[in-house]
Every structure is written in C-alpha cells, then in structure tokens.
mmCIF file of C-alpha atoms in Angstrom:
data_model
loop_
_atom_site.group_PDB
_atom_site.id
_atom_site.type_symbol
_atom_site.label_atom_id
_atom_site.label_comp_id
_atom_site.label_asym_id
_atom_site.label_seq_id
_atom_site.Cartn_x
_atom_site.Cartn_y
_atom_site.Cartn_z
ATOM 1 C CA MET A 24 170.667 126.334 144.461
ATOM 2 C CA GLN A 25 171.285 129.649 146.173
ATOM 3 C CA SER A 26 174.628 130.504 147.630
ATOM 4 C CA SER A 27 175.178 132.664 150.657
ATOM 5 C CA THR A 28 176.679 135.421 148.518
ATOM 6 C CA SER A 29 173.571 135.749 146.383
ATOM 7 C CA ASP A 30 171.302 136.202 149.382
ATOM 8 C CA HIS A 31 170.581 139.913 149.693
ATOM 9 C CA VAL A 32 167.658 139.616 152.075
ATOM 10 C CA GLY A 33 168.282 141.855 155.052
ATOM 11 C CA PHE A 34 171.069 143.780 153.386
ATOM 12 C CA GLU A 35 168.853 146.788 152.879
ATOM 13 C CA SER A 36 167.968 146.912 156.571
ATOM 14 C CA GLU A 37 171.634 146.686 157.554
ATOM 15 C CA LEU A 38 172.477 149.413 155.078
ATOM 16 C CA ALA A 39 169.717 151.592 156.493
ATOM 17 C CA ALA A 40 171.130 151.004 159.988
ATOM 18 C CA THR A 41 174.171 153.026 159.059
ATOM 19 C CA ASP A 42 172.082 156.170 159.041
ATOM 20 C CA ARG A 43 174.762 158.269 160.700
ATOM 21 C CA PRO A 44 178.200 157.610 159.206
ATOM 22 C CA LEU A 45 179.858 160.085 161.577
ATOM 23 C CA ARG A 46 178.845 157.850 164.477
ATOM 24 C CA ASP A 47 180.668 154.977 162.807
ATOM 25 C CA LEU A 48 183.657 157.244 162.234
ATOM 26 C CA ALA A 49 183.594 158.168 165.915
ATOM 27 C CA LEU A 50 183.769 154.472 166.805
ATOM 28 C CA TRP A 51 186.853 154.072 164.628
ATOM 29 C CA VAL A 52 188.401 157.198 166.161
ATOM 30 C CA GLY A 53 187.827 155.645 169.570
ATOM 31 C CA ILE A 54 189.601 152.456 168.553
ATOM 32 C CA LEU A 55 192.454 153.787 166.423
ATOM 33 C CA GLY A 56 192.936 157.224 167.989
ATOM 34 C CA PRO A 57 194.736 156.168 171.197
ATOM 35 C CA PRO A 58 197.505 154.114 169.508
ATOM 36 C CA VAL A 59 198.089 156.836 166.916
ATOM 37 C CA LEU A 60 198.220 159.481 169.637
ATOM 38 C CA TRP A 61 200.615 157.390 171.720
ATOM 39 C CA LEU A 62 202.923 156.926 168.742
ATOM 40 C CA THR A 63 202.834 160.656 168.041
ATOM 41 C CA GLN A 64 203.551 161.432 171.684
ATOM 42 C CA PHE A 65 206.413 158.953 171.747
ATOM 43 C CA GLU A 66 208.007 160.494 168.651
ATOM 44 C CA ILE A 67 207.625 164.064 169.922
ATOM 45 C CA ILE A 68 209.087 163.197 173.315
ATOM 46 C CA TYR A 69 211.978 161.351 171.670
ATOM 47 C CA SER A 70 212.747 164.268 169.370
ATOM 48 C CA LEU A 71 212.731 166.752 172.269
ATOM 49 C CA VAL A 72 215.176 164.880 174.482
ATOM 50 C CA LEU A 73 218.248 166.801 173.276
ATOM 51 C CA PRO A 74 216.725 170.301 173.654
ATOM 52 C CA VAL A 75 215.407 169.347 177.091
ATOM 53 C CA CYS A 76 218.815 168.003 178.052
ATOM 54 C CA VAL A 77 220.445 171.288 177.048
ATOM 55 C CA THR A 78 217.990 173.381 179.089
ATOM 56 C CA HIS A 79 217.834 170.900 182.019
ATOM 57 C CA SER A 80 214.044 171.281 182.295
ATOM 58 C CA ARG A 81 211.746 168.290 181.999
ATOM 59 C CA ILE A 82 208.563 170.318 182.288
ATOM 60 C CA VAL A 83 208.125 170.474 178.500
ATOM 61 C CA LEU A 84 208.137 166.692 178.249
ATOM 62 C CA LEU A 85 205.653 166.385 181.086
ATOM 63 C CA LEU A 86 203.288 169.001 179.647
ATOM 64 C CA ILE A 87 203.316 167.351 176.219
ATOM 65 C CA SER A 88 202.608 163.984 177.802
ATOM 66 C CA LEU A 89 199.729 165.385 179.851
ATOM 67 C CA ALA A 90 198.214 166.972 176.731
ATOM 68 C CA PHE A 91 198.340 163.610 174.984
ATOM 69 C CA VAL A 92 196.785 161.929 178.033
ATOM 70 C CA ALA A 93 193.826 164.276 177.671
ATOM 71 C CA ALA A 94 193.593 163.585 173.924
ATOM 72 C CA ILE A 95 193.670 159.809 174.476
ATOM 73 C CA VAL A 96 190.900 160.053 177.071
ATOM 74 C CA ALA A 97 188.870 162.200 174.661
ATOM 75 C CA CYS A 98 189.226 159.607 171.879
ATOM 76 C CA GLY A 99 188.066 156.811 174.170
ATOM 77 C CA LEU A 100 185.075 158.774 175.394
ATOM 78 C CA ILE A 101 184.109 159.787 171.852
ATOM 79 C CA GLY A 102 184.035 156.114 170.903
ATOM 80 C CA TRP A 103 182.078 155.153 173.999
ATOM 81 C CA HIS A 104 179.424 157.831 173.501
ATOM 82 C CA SER A 105 178.855 156.646 169.913
ATOM 83 C CA ARG A 106 177.517 153.261 170.997
ATOM 84 C CA ALA A 107 173.840 154.267 170.857
ATOM 85 C CA PRO A 108 171.935 152.085 168.386
ATOM 86 C CA ALA A 109 170.402 153.547 165.278
ATOM 87 C CA VAL A 110 166.648 153.655 164.881
ATOM 88 C CA ALA A 111 165.302 150.194 163.989
ATOM 89 C CA SER A 112 168.732 148.725 163.419
ATOM 90 C CA PRO A 113 169.224 144.941 163.498
ATOM 91 C CA ALA A 114 170.570 143.283 166.616
ATOM 92 C CA ARG A 115 173.808 142.405 164.844
ATOM 93 C CA ILE A 116 174.541 146.064 164.092
ATOM 94 C CA ASN A 117 173.751 147.038 167.676
ATOM 95 C CA PHE A 118 176.115 144.338 168.943
ATOM 96 C CA VAL A 119 178.910 145.505 166.639
ATOM 97 C CA ARG A 120 178.503 149.115 167.743
ATOM 98 C CA TYR A 121 178.536 148.145 171.413
ATOM 99 C CA PHE A 122 181.587 145.924 170.867
ATOM 100 C CA MET A 123 183.452 148.711 169.065
ATOM 101 C CA ALA A 124 182.555 151.166 171.842
ATOM 102 C CA LEU A 125 183.840 148.732 174.455
ATOM 103 C CA LEU A 126 186.976 148.169 172.392
ATOM 104 C CA SER A 127 187.552 151.925 172.283
ATOM 105 C CA LEU A 128 187.480 152.007 176.089
ATOM 106 C CA MET A 129 189.967 149.155 176.222
ATOM 107 C CA SER A 130 192.236 150.852 173.694
ATOM 108 C CA MET A 131 192.044 154.075 175.683
ATOM 109 C CA SER A 132 192.907 152.263 178.917
ATOM 110 C CA LEU A 133 195.859 150.400 177.458
ATOM 111 C CA PHE A 134 197.505 153.394 175.840
ATOM 112 C CA LEU A 135 196.699 155.593 178.802
ATOM 113 C CA LEU A 136 198.705 153.199 180.962
ATOM 114 C CA VAL A 137 201.574 153.313 178.471
ATOM 115 C CA VAL A 138 201.680 157.116 178.473
ATOM 116 C CA ILE A 139 201.427 157.235 182.275
ATOM 117 C CA ALA A 140 204.362 154.826 182.498
ATOM 118 C CA GLN A 141 206.344 157.117 180.206
ATOM 119 C CA VAL A 142 205.404 160.136 182.339
ATOM 120 C CA ILE A 143 206.641 158.356 185.449
ATOM 121 C CA ALA A 144 209.897 157.448 183.696
ATOM 122 C CA THR A 145 210.312 161.024 182.481
ATOM 123 C CA ALA A 146 209.720 162.401 185.966
ATOM 124 C CA MET A 147 212.112 159.986 187.657
ATOM 125 C CA HIS A 148 215.039 159.846 185.226
ATOM 126 C CA SER A 149 217.090 162.558 183.628
ATOM 127 C CA PRO A 150 216.701 162.797 179.842
ATOM 128 C CA CYS A 151 220.425 163.439 179.496
ATOM 129 C CA PRO A 152 222.401 160.320 178.515
ATOM 130 C CA ILE A 153 225.285 160.991 180.921
#
C-alpha cells in the first residue's frame, strides 16, 4: 500500500517549475516587504518626535513617511510583476504564484492606507505632547 508521502510522481516537474528562484523571492518581498517597511517607518517616526518637537518642523516626519510610501508601493509592484508563470509549470504552481502576487497587492494596499493615515495624523496634530 502506497502512502501519499511516498508518491514522488510530479515532484520533479514542480521542482523544475521553480526555475527562477529570484522570482519567488520577489513574491515574498511583495508580501512581507510592506509590513516590515511600515514597522520601520513607525519606529523612525516615533524616535524622531522629540527632535521634531524641539525644532517645531514636521516636514522631516512627512518626508520620511512619503519615502516609505514609495518603498511600500515598490514592494507591491515587484510582487505583482513576478506573477508570470514559468515555462511548462504545473497549474498548481501558476495558481500559487498568481495568489502570492495578488496577496502582495493586498498587503501593499493595507499598509499604504496605514501609512497615509499616519501622514494625515502627522500633518494635522502637533508632535509635541503639550
């Protein structure tokens, strides 16, 4: 009796479908890049509140946030452009790549909204506590 773990038929074709590992890395960058960039942006903005409060200029916070907006958009687009199927890859691999590319767009959209909300809050409220 054969078990499902001993069945290696088709494994070689799935392994051959990963012909370009950088494309798979780009899909992961598209998914995981936006939350990591948002967390980095959040920490940088938080650490710069006191110097910005002393100088009374919020432009530094806004410029940093806009730079991270561009980086988040770049991560999402990198993931989306990596959705192209490999040559003669199985349908399952093509579906996974398309799903990961779509997930990278969703991740980009979600964290883009979060950063935009923080930009609006930074523009409307003073960073000084009192």
